[in-house]
Structure formats: structure tokens, C-alpha cells
């Protein structure tokens, strides 16, 4: 249904108590846990060349800067996915469409991106009513991330859970292998986390900082959560190997690793 290239991503992640995350998740979704903690991500990037139903990339409106706050949840069948607490985008048309079609909590923002060498700068301010803003500066290293269980947990996600009208839907997704490197946070002045219901998180250093030049992503339409197909059921406690489908998503990875 939808194809996009996500470019120049900085992944900032913090440990957070599951009890803090639980009230922010849609019905039927519980916090996903890694190393005793749930996690919250603040992820700025460039959305490039959005295209619908296999058509050509949408000019202008399909390319913009985005910053999202995301959480990690598990459905009743043990399948892991992402839950977006908020998404800032610099194209009003994209915000309206995403809210109407997918039920995602997009907000129109004045968002910009810039880079110099291995330093990447992102800035966003929500438009209207003195909305929250963020400023992020990261610096990518040349150290590749390989066979890192935490990085897999934070990036190898094959579905998106969306709460809408008191119910929860799921969207499947697929993408190629994330080319990840270690990065450092140079500057952070953020109010998006607090606005999403997570005060105080941005006051401490993130527990994980990664950078990726990007991947091509594809999404299905939203559908109700149903039991996995027989033979594809994921048992809670099992390790989700990179590139493997965890339960029934409806889409397969583009490559054998993520």
C-alpha cells in the first residue's frame, strides 16, 4: 500500500519502566521488555519519495523531515511491534492523510534537516498553540553494528500497532537490512518526549545512540489483530532472530537480516 525511503536516521533510545509505558499503549498491547526494561525512542530522519499502491513517488509532498516518538509493544499472541506516541512532519498534506487513512498521531511541524560531514542536525517545532519542539545533533562513527541484540530489538520490527476508536489495528511492514553504526549525541533540547506523556526522559543521556543512512520500507494497510497462522506462532520468551518473521505479519523481509 505504501513505500518510502527512510534516510539519515538517528536512533535515540532510553530505558523506561514498563509501568510508565503501559498506559500509553493501545488496547490489548503490553510493553515489550529487553534486559529488564521497556524502551522509548526519539527518532529524527528524512522521509524520501513516498509512493502509494506501487505508483511513482509523490513529488514534494512525499519528501519531508520527520521526528517520531515511539514505544515497543507485544500483542496477545506474543508478536512484537512499534507504537507511535507522536510523529512530527513538515508536510500538512501528509499529516492529514496519515491521520485520516492510518489513524496515526501525526502533527504538522516546521521541521528541518542539515548535515556536515558525519554530523547530522534535526530541528522541529509543532505548528499552532505553542506546540513542543526538538533540536537534535548527532555524530555518526565508522563503527558498524553487527550481531547486537539490543539494536535488533529496537530496529527489527515487522508491524505497527495503531489504536483507533477504542480498538487496535496492525500494519505489517518490511524493509532491507539496516546499515547501522554507533553514534554519539552532540546536542539535545527536546520537549516532544514530555508532550507524549514521558516527562523527564530527555533530561538524561540516552542509553543507545545509533545512526543509519537509511532503508527502503513498505507497509500494508491496517487490519484487525487476529491469531497467527498455524505454524507461524511465536512463543513468548523465544528469541526473534534478525530477519525472521515473528508471527503473522502478511509481509516478508526484503532480506535475510535486519
PDB file of C-alpha atoms in Angstrom, residues 56-253:
ATOM      1  CA  UNK A  56       5.511   6.699  -8.671  1.00  0.00           C
ATOM      2  CA  UNK A  57       6.908   8.757  -5.828  1.00  0.00           C
ATOM      3  CA  UNK A  58       4.730  11.717  -4.901  1.00  0.00           C
ATOM      4  CA  UNK A  59       6.645  14.923  -5.742  1.00  0.00           C
ATOM      5  CA  UNK A  60       7.228  17.457  -2.951  1.00  0.00           C
ATOM      6  CA  UNK A  61       4.523  16.116  -0.596  1.00  0.00           C
ATOM      7  CA  UNK A  62       6.197  12.694  -0.457  1.00  0.00           C
ATOM      8  CA  UNK A  63       9.535  14.007   0.842  1.00  0.00           C
ATOM      9  CA  UNK A  64       9.927  15.733   4.192  1.00  0.00           C
ATOM     10  CA  UNK A  65      11.646  15.736   7.578  1.00  0.00           C
ATOM     11  CA  UNK A  66      10.008  13.703  10.330  1.00  0.00           C
ATOM     12  CA  UNK A  67      10.622  13.164  14.037  1.00  0.00           C
ATOM     13  CA  UNK A  68       8.799  10.421  15.885  1.00  0.00           C
ATOM     14  CA  UNK A  69       8.467   9.260  19.468  1.00  0.00           C
ATOM     15  CA  UNK A  70       7.953   5.536  19.530  1.00  0.00           C
ATOM     16  CA  UNK A  71       7.314   2.763  22.019  1.00  0.00           C
ATOM     17  CA  UNK A  72       7.542  -1.021  21.787  1.00  0.00           C
ATOM     18  CA  UNK A  73       4.685  -3.402  22.483  1.00  0.00           C
ATOM     19  CA  UNK A  74       3.562  -7.017  22.280  1.00  0.00           C
ATOM     20  CA  UNK A  75       0.104  -8.250  21.300  1.00  0.00           C
ATOM     21  CA  UNK A  76      -1.828 -11.084  22.946  1.00  0.00           C
ATOM     22  CA  UNK A  77      -0.163 -13.607  20.612  1.00  0.00           C
ATOM     23  CA  UNK A  78       3.366 -12.541  21.572  1.00  0.00           C
ATOM     24  CA  UNK A  79       4.075 -10.594  18.379  1.00  0.00           C
ATOM     25  CA  UNK A  80       6.311  -7.551  18.702  1.00  0.00           C
ATOM     26  CA  UNK A  81       5.621  -4.192  17.115  1.00  0.00           C
ATOM     27  CA  UNK A  82       6.075  -0.434  17.251  1.00  0.00           C
ATOM     28  CA  UNK A  83       3.589   2.016  18.764  1.00  0.00           C
ATOM     29  CA  UNK A  84       3.987   5.647  17.744  1.00  0.00           C
ATOM     30  CA  UNK A  85       3.284   8.099  20.557  1.00  0.00           C
ATOM     31  CA  UNK A  86       3.664  11.066  18.183  1.00  0.00           C
ATOM     32  CA  UNK A  87       5.011  11.887  14.731  1.00  0.00           C
ATOM     33  CA  UNK A  88       6.063  15.361  13.561  1.00  0.00           C
ATOM     34  CA  UNK A  89       6.073  16.041   9.806  1.00  0.00           C
ATOM     35  CA  UNK A  90       6.726  19.141   7.750  1.00  0.00           C
ATOM     36  CA  UNK A  91       4.065  18.443   5.083  1.00  0.00           C
ATOM     37  CA  UNK A  92       0.495  19.271   6.093  1.00  0.00           C
ATOM     38  CA  UNK A  93      -0.955  17.060   3.345  1.00  0.00           C
ATOM     39  CA  UNK A  94       0.989  14.072   4.669  1.00  0.00           C
ATOM     40  CA  UNK A  95      -0.192  14.782   8.220  1.00  0.00           C
ATOM     41  CA  UNK A  96      -3.854  14.961   7.183  1.00  0.00           C
ATOM     42  CA  UNK A  97      -3.605  11.804   5.062  1.00  0.00           C
ATOM     43  CA  UNK A  98      -1.805   9.776   7.731  1.00  0.00           C
ATOM     44  CA  UNK A  99      -4.330  10.749  10.392  1.00  0.00           C
ATOM     45  CA  UNK A 100      -7.327  10.025   8.161  1.00  0.00           C
ATOM     46  CA  UNK A 101      -6.138   6.819   6.476  1.00  0.00           C
ATOM     47  CA  UNK A 102      -3.965   5.172   9.132  1.00  0.00           C
ATOM     48  CA  UNK A 103      -5.139   6.795  12.377  1.00  0.00           C
ATOM     49  CA  UNK A 104      -1.578   7.746  13.282  1.00  0.00           C
ATOM     50  CA  UNK A 105      -0.893  10.642  15.713  1.00  0.00           C
ATOM     51  CA  UNK A 106       0.830  12.900  13.176  1.00  0.00           C
ATOM     52  CA  UNK A 107       1.333  16.607  13.853  1.00  0.00           C
ATOM     53  CA  UNK A 108       2.165  19.362  11.408  1.00  0.00           C
ATOM     54  CA  UNK A 109       5.513  20.889  12.272  1.00  0.00           C
ATOM     55  CA  UNK A 110       8.185  23.163  10.917  1.00  0.00           C
ATOM     56  CA  UNK A 111      10.928  20.528  10.600  1.00  0.00           C
ATOM     57  CA  UNK A 112      14.380  20.872   9.080  1.00  0.00           C
ATOM     58  CA  UNK A 113      17.423  18.703   8.450  1.00  0.00           C
ATOM     59  CA  UNK A 114      21.058  19.507   7.756  1.00  0.00           C
ATOM     60  CA  UNK A 115      24.378  17.707   7.756  1.00  0.00           C
ATOM     61  CA  UNK A 116      28.075  18.455   7.597  1.00  0.00           C
ATOM     62  CA  UNK A 117      30.494  15.573   7.356  1.00  0.00           C
ATOM     63  CA  UNK A 118      29.351  12.957   9.860  1.00  0.00           C
ATOM     64  CA  UNK A 119      27.336  15.450  11.926  1.00  0.00           C
ATOM     65  CA  UNK A 120      23.548  15.488  11.493  1.00  0.00           C
ATOM     66  CA  UNK A 121      21.212  18.236  12.690  1.00  0.00           C
ATOM     67  CA  UNK A 122      17.449  17.998  13.079  1.00  0.00           C
ATOM     68  CA  UNK A 123      15.006  20.622  14.333  1.00  0.00           C
ATOM     69  CA  UNK A 124      11.228  20.556  14.623  1.00  0.00           C
ATOM     70  CA  UNK A 125       8.539  22.779  16.147  1.00  0.00           C
ATOM     71  CA  UNK A 126       4.884  21.803  16.145  1.00  0.00           C
ATOM     72  CA  UNK A 127       2.760  24.428  14.427  1.00  0.00           C
ATOM     73  CA  UNK A 128      -0.057  26.119  16.330  1.00  0.00           C
ATOM     74  CA  UNK A 129      -0.730  26.718  20.003  1.00  0.00           C
ATOM     75  CA  UNK A 130       2.878  26.963  21.173  1.00  0.00           C
ATOM     76  CA  UNK A 131       3.472  23.287  20.413  1.00  0.00           C
ATOM     77  CA  UNK A 132       6.553  21.350  21.573  1.00  0.00           C
ATOM     78  CA  UNK A 133       9.848  21.468  19.738  1.00  0.00           C
ATOM     79  CA  UNK A 134      13.036  19.451  19.500  1.00  0.00           C
ATOM     80  CA  UNK A 135      16.613  20.049  18.424  1.00  0.00           C
ATOM     81  CA  UNK A 136      18.921  17.076  17.915  1.00  0.00           C
ATOM     82  CA  UNK A 137      22.533  16.969  16.789  1.00  0.00           C
ATOM     83  CA  UNK A 138      24.258  13.600  16.379  1.00  0.00           C
ATOM     84  CA  UNK A 139      27.613  12.455  15.097  1.00  0.00           C
ATOM     85  CA  UNK A 140      27.988   9.123  13.340  1.00  0.00           C
ATOM     86  CA  UNK A 141      31.086   6.981  13.780  1.00  0.00           C
ATOM     87  CA  UNK A 142      32.647   4.427  11.465  1.00  0.00           C
ATOM     88  CA  UNK A 143      31.936   1.579  13.889  1.00  0.00           C
ATOM     89  CA  UNK A 144      29.424  -0.823  12.350  1.00  0.00           C
ATOM     90  CA  UNK A 145      26.797  -2.508  14.495  1.00  0.00           C
ATOM     91  CA  UNK A 146      26.819  -6.258  13.923  1.00  0.00           C
ATOM     92  CA  UNK A 147      25.078  -9.035  15.905  1.00  0.00           C
ATOM     93  CA  UNK A 148      23.848  -6.628  18.588  1.00  0.00           C
ATOM     94  CA  UNK A 149      20.726  -7.998  20.343  1.00  0.00           C
ATOM     95  CA  UNK A 150      19.632  -4.580  21.601  1.00  0.00           C
ATOM     96  CA  UNK A 151      19.969  -2.988  18.154  1.00  0.00           C
ATOM     97  CA  UNK A 152      17.919  -5.869  16.717  1.00  0.00           C
ATOM     98  CA  UNK A 153      15.266  -5.376  19.402  1.00  0.00           C
ATOM     99  CA  UNK A 154      14.966  -1.659  18.615  1.00  0.00           C
ATOM    100  CA  UNK A 155      15.066  -1.837  14.811  1.00  0.00           C
ATOM    101  CA  UNK A 156      13.910  -5.322  13.687  1.00  0.00           C
ATOM    102  CA  UNK A 157      10.201  -4.584  13.852  1.00  0.00           C
ATOM    103  CA  UNK A 158       7.732  -6.052  11.372  1.00  0.00           C
ATOM    104  CA  UNK A 159       4.499  -4.475  12.472  1.00  0.00           C
ATOM    105  CA  UNK A 160       2.916  -1.285  13.754  1.00  0.00           C
ATOM    106  CA  UNK A 161       0.106  -1.262  16.313  1.00  0.00           C
ATOM    107  CA  UNK A 162      -2.429   1.569  15.977  1.00  0.00           C
ATOM    108  CA  UNK A 163      -5.176   2.434  18.447  1.00  0.00           C
ATOM    109  CA  UNK A 164      -8.300   3.826  16.852  1.00  0.00           C
ATOM    110  CA  UNK A 165     -11.844   4.155  18.189  1.00  0.00           C
ATOM    111  CA  UNK A 166     -11.077   2.074  21.255  1.00  0.00           C
ATOM    112  CA  UNK A 167      -9.736  -0.798  19.142  1.00  0.00           C
ATOM    113  CA  UNK A 168      -6.273  -1.785  17.958  1.00  0.00           C
ATOM    114  CA  UNK A 169      -5.251  -2.490  14.370  1.00  0.00           C
ATOM    115  CA  UNK A 170      -1.956  -3.767  12.986  1.00  0.00           C
ATOM    116  CA  UNK A 171       0.009  -2.765   9.896  1.00  0.00           C
ATOM    117  CA  UNK A 172       2.682  -5.078   8.523  1.00  0.00           C
ATOM    118  CA  UNK A 173       5.950  -3.728   7.139  1.00  0.00           C
ATOM    119  CA  UNK A 174       9.147  -4.935   5.513  1.00  0.00           C
ATOM    120  CA  UNK A 175      12.494  -3.394   4.701  1.00  0.00           C
ATOM    121  CA  UNK A 176      16.072  -4.262   3.856  1.00  0.00           C
ATOM    122  CA  UNK A 177      18.916  -4.729   6.288  1.00  0.00           C
ATOM    123  CA  UNK A 178      19.532  -1.687   8.484  1.00  0.00           C
ATOM    124  CA  UNK A 179      23.093  -0.419   7.878  1.00  0.00           C
ATOM    125  CA  UNK A 180      23.758   0.736  11.444  1.00  0.00           C
ATOM    126  CA  UNK A 181      26.766   2.455  13.022  1.00  0.00           C
ATOM    127  CA  UNK A 182      27.462   3.672  16.525  1.00  0.00           C
ATOM    128  CA  UNK A 183      26.825   7.371  17.051  1.00  0.00           C
ATOM    129  CA  UNK A 184      27.064   9.998  19.759  1.00  0.00           C
ATOM    130  CA  UNK A 185      24.578  12.615  20.850  1.00  0.00           C
ATOM    131  CA  UNK A 186      26.123  16.062  20.495  1.00  0.00           C
ATOM    132  CA  UNK A 187      23.102  18.146  21.476  1.00  0.00           C
ATOM    133  CA  UNK A 188      19.532  17.548  22.601  1.00  0.00           C
ATOM    134  CA  UNK A 189      16.890  20.108  23.528  1.00  0.00           C
ATOM    135  CA  UNK A 190      13.621  18.210  23.437  1.00  0.00           C
ATOM    136  CA  UNK A 191      10.021  18.677  24.550  1.00  0.00           C
ATOM    137  CA  UNK A 192       8.409  16.007  22.342  1.00  0.00           C
ATOM    138  CA  UNK A 193       9.005  13.190  24.815  1.00  0.00           C
ATOM    139  CA  UNK A 194       7.312  15.099  27.617  1.00  0.00           C
ATOM    140  CA  UNK A 195       4.431  16.086  25.331  1.00  0.00           C
ATOM    141  CA  UNK A 196       3.935  12.392  24.505  1.00  0.00           C
ATOM    142  CA  UNK A 197       3.497  11.579  28.192  1.00  0.00           C
ATOM    143  CA  UNK A 198       7.117  10.806  29.037  1.00  0.00           C
ATOM    144  CA  UNK A 199       8.397  13.697  31.186  1.00  0.00           C
ATOM    145  CA  UNK A 200      11.980  13.728  32.395  1.00  0.00           C
ATOM    146  CA  UNK A 201      13.298  11.256  29.824  1.00  0.00           C
ATOM    147  CA  UNK A 202      15.132  13.875  27.779  1.00  0.00           C
ATOM    148  CA  UNK A 203      16.871  15.186  30.909  1.00  0.00           C
ATOM    149  CA  UNK A 204      19.212  12.198  30.975  1.00  0.00           C
ATOM    150  CA  UNK A 205      21.606  10.774  28.423  1.00  0.00           C
ATOM    151  CA  UNK A 206      20.156   8.128  26.084  1.00  0.00           C
ATOM    152  CA  UNK A 207      21.113   4.512  26.687  1.00  0.00           C
ATOM    153  CA  UNK A 208      21.578   3.793  22.985  1.00  0.00           C
ATOM    154  CA  UNK A 209      22.565   6.072  20.079  1.00  0.00           C
ATOM    155  CA  UNK A 210      22.695   4.644  16.554  1.00  0.00           C
ATOM    156  CA  UNK A 211      22.750   6.087  13.045  1.00  0.00           C
ATOM    157  CA  UNK A 212      21.687   4.673   9.698  1.00  0.00           C
ATOM    158  CA  UNK A 213      21.905   6.147   6.184  1.00  0.00           C
ATOM    159  CA  UNK A 214      18.531   4.523   5.576  1.00  0.00           C
ATOM    160  CA  UNK A 215      16.411   1.737   4.104  1.00  0.00           C
ATOM    161  CA  UNK A 216      13.501   1.307   1.703  1.00  0.00           C
ATOM    162  CA  UNK A 217      10.309   0.442   3.624  1.00  0.00           C
ATOM    163  CA  UNK A 218       6.931  -0.926   2.571  1.00  0.00           C
ATOM    164  CA  UNK A 219       3.663  -1.036   4.535  1.00  0.00           C
ATOM    165  CA  UNK A 220       0.426  -2.936   4.158  1.00  0.00           C
ATOM    166  CA  UNK A 221      -2.929  -1.463   5.063  1.00  0.00           C
ATOM    167  CA  UNK A 222      -4.214  -1.667   8.636  1.00  0.00           C
ATOM    168  CA  UNK A 223      -6.262  -4.677   9.688  1.00  0.00           C
ATOM    169  CA  UNK A 224      -7.666  -6.115  12.924  1.00  0.00           C
ATOM    170  CA  UNK A 225      -5.355  -8.181  15.095  1.00  0.00           C
ATOM    171  CA  UNK A 226      -6.076 -11.880  14.593  1.00  0.00           C
ATOM    172  CA  UNK A 227      -4.470 -15.127  15.677  1.00  0.00           C
ATOM    173  CA  UNK A 228      -1.303 -16.095  13.777  1.00  0.00           C
ATOM    174  CA  UNK A 229      -1.430 -18.706  11.065  1.00  0.00           C
ATOM    175  CA  UNK A 230      -0.746 -22.207  12.268  1.00  0.00           C
ATOM    176  CA  UNK A 231       2.962 -22.945  12.237  1.00  0.00           C
ATOM    177  CA  UNK A 232       3.947 -19.277  12.468  1.00  0.00           C
ATOM    178  CA  UNK A 233       3.117 -18.750  16.127  1.00  0.00           C
ATOM    179  CA  UNK A 234       5.850 -17.100  18.170  1.00  0.00           C
ATOM    180  CA  UNK A 235       6.233 -18.313  21.738  1.00  0.00           C
ATOM    181  CA  UNK A 236       6.883 -15.571  24.313  1.00  0.00           C
ATOM    182  CA  UNK A 237      10.439 -15.836  25.544  1.00  0.00           C
ATOM    183  CA  UNK A 238      11.774 -17.087  22.228  1.00  0.00           C
ATOM    184  CA  UNK A 239      14.471 -15.060  20.514  1.00  0.00           C
ATOM    185  CA  UNK A 240      13.344 -13.156  17.433  1.00  0.00           C
ATOM    186  CA  UNK A 241      16.232 -13.710  15.071  1.00  0.00           C
ATOM    187  CA  UNK A 242      17.074 -10.762  12.796  1.00  0.00           C
ATOM    188  CA  UNK A 243      15.234 -11.044   9.506  1.00  0.00           C
ATOM    189  CA  UNK A 244      12.771 -13.662  10.697  1.00  0.00           C
ATOM    190  CA  UNK A 245       9.056 -13.040  10.794  1.00  0.00           C
ATOM    191  CA  UNK A 246       7.639 -13.056  14.318  1.00  0.00           C
ATOM    192  CA  UNK A 247       4.110 -14.350  13.886  1.00  0.00           C
ATOM    193  CA  UNK A 248       1.831 -13.413  11.001  1.00  0.00           C
ATOM    194  CA  UNK A 249       2.544 -10.007   9.504  1.00  0.00           C
ATOM    195  CA  UNK A 250       1.408 -10.503   5.940  1.00  0.00           C
ATOM    196  CA  UNK A 251       4.708  -9.188   4.585  1.00  0.00           C
ATOM    197  CA  UNK A 252       8.150 -10.785   4.483  1.00  0.00           C
ATOM    198  CA  UNK A 253      11.527  -9.066   4.991  1.00  0.00           C
TER     199      UNK A 253
END
